[in-house]
Short mmCIF file of C-alpha atoms in Angstrom, two decimals:
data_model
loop_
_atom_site.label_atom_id
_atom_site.label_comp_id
_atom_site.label_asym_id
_atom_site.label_seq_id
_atom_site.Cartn_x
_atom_site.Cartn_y
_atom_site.Cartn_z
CA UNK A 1 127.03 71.41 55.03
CA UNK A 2 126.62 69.09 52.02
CA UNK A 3 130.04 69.36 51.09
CA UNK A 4 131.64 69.69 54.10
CA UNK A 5 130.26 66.06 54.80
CA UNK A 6 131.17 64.72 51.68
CA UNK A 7 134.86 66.24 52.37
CA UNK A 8 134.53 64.60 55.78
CA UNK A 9 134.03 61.14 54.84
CA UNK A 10 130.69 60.67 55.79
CA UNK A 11 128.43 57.92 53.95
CA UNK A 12 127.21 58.97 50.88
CA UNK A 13 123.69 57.40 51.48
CA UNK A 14 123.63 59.59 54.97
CA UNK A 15 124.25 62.79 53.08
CA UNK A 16 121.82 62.20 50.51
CA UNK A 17 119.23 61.57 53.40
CA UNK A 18 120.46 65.08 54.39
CA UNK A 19 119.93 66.66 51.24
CA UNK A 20 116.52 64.92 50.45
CA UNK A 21 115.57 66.35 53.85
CA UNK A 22 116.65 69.94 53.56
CA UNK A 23 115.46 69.98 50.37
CA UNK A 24 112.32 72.44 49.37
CA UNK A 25 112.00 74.04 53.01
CA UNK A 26 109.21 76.66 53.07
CA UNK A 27 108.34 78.94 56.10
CA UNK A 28 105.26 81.85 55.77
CA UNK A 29 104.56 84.16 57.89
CA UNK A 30 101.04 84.66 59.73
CA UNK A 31 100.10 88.31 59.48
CA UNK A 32 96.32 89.63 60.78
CA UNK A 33 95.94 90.12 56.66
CA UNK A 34 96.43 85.99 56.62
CA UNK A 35 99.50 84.17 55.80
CA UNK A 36 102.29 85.25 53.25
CA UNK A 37 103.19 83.02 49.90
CA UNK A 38 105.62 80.48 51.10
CA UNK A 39 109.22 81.55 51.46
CA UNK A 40 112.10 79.34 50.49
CA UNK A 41 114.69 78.69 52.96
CA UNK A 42 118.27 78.35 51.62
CA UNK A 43 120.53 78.33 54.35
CA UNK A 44 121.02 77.50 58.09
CA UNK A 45 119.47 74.25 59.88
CA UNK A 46 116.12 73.89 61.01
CA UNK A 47 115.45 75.21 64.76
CA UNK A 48 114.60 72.74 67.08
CA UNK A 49 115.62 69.67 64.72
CA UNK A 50 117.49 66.96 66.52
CA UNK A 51 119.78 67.16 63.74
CA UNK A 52 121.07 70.80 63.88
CA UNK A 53 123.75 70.36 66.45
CA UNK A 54 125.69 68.03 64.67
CA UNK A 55 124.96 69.66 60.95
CA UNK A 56 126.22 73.09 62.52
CA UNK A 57 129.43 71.34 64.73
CA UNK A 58 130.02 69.93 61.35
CA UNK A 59 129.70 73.35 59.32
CA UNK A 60 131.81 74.67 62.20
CA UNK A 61 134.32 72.12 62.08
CA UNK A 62 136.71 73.71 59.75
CA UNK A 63 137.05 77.04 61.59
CA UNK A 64 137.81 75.12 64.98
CA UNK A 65 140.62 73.18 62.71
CA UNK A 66 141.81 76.23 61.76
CA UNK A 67 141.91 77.48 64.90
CA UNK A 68 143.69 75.10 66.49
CA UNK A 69 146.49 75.19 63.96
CA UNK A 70 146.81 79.28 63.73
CA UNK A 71 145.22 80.63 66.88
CA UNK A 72 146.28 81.90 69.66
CA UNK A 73 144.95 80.72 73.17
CA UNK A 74 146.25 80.32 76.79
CA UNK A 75 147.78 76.76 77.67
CA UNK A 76 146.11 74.68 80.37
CA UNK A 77 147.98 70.86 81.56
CA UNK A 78 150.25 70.89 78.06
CA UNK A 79 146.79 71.60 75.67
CA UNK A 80 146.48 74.79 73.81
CA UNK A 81 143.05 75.89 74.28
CA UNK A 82 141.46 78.24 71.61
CA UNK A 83 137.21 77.65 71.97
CA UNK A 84 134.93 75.73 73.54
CA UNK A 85 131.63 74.88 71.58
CA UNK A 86 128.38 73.29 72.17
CA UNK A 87 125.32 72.93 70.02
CA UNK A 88 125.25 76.41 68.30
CA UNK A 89 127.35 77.79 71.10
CA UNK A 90 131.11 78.92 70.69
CA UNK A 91 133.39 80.64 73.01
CA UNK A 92 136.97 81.87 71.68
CA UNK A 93 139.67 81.98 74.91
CA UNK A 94 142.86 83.62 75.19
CA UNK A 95 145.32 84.64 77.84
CA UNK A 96 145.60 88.12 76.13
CA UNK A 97 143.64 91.20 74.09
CA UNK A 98 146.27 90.61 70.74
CA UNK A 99 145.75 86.50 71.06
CA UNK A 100 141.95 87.35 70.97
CA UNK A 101 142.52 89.91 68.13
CA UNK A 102 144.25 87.52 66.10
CA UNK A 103 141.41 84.70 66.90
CA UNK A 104 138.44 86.94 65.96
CA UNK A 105 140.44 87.38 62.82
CA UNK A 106 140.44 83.88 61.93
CA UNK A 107 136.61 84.26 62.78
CA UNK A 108 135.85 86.51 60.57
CA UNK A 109 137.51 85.64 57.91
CA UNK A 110 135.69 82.08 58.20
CA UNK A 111 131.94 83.88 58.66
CA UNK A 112 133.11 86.24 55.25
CA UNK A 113 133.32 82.49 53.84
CA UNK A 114 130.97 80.83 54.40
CA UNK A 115 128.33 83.53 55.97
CA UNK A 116 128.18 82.29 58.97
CA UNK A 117 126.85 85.39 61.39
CA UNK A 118 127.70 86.11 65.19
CA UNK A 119 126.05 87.57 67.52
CA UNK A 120 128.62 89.14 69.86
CA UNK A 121 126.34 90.21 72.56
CA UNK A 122 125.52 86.42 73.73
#
C-alpha cells in the first residue's frame, strides 16, 4: 500500500503518516491459559479503522485498472462495465461464462501478486 501510494502521487508527508501508523502492529490472543506473546502483523489494514477503505480501494486500484483495459464485461448506456467495489467489497460482471473466465483470470493473477485472498462464497 506504501508503494502503491507513492506510485499514485499521493503526498509524501501523508504516506509517511501511513507508515508511522502501520508501523509495529501487535495482536495476542486471549486463551483460558492467559494471553499469547504479541504477534506481529505484516500485512492487510486494520479492521474497523476509518482508514481501511481507502488503503484497500487504493491496494485494489491497480487490478480494477487492469480490468478495465483487458476485461471482459457486458456494456450498459456506451460504458463497459467489469466490477463494482465498495469498501472491501468487489463484484466482477459479465454478460457471459468465458468473459467471467477471462476476468477471474486477471483476478488471480493480481491476488498471486500481491496476495491478496478471496473469499468466493460472499
Amino acid at each position: 500500500i506504501i508503494i502503491l501510494s507513492r506510485l499514485r502521487g499521493v503526498d509524501p508527508h501523508i504516506v509517511h503518516l501511513v507508515s508511522e501508523i502501520y508501523r509495529g502492529i501487535t495482536m495476542y490472543i486471549v486463551t483460558e491459559k492467559g494471553k499469547t506473546d504479541p504477534i506481529n502483523i505484516c500485512a492487510g489494514v486494520r479492521q474497523g479503522d476509518p482508514m481501511s477503505p481507502l488503503l484497500f480501494s487504493l491496494a485494489l486500484d491497480p487490478f480494477l485498472c487492469k480490468l478495465e483495459a483487458e476485461g471482459k464485461g457486458f456494456h450498459h448506456g456506451g460504458f463497459k462495465v467489469t466490477a463494482m467495489a465498495s469498501a472491501d467489497n468487489l463484484v466482477l460482471l459479465s454478460d457471459s461464462w468465458d468473459s467471467m473466465s477471462c476476468n477471474i483470470t486477471i483476478l488471480e493473477i493480481f491476488c498471486e501478486l500481491t496476495g491478496l485472498q478471496t473469499h468466493r462464497e460472499k
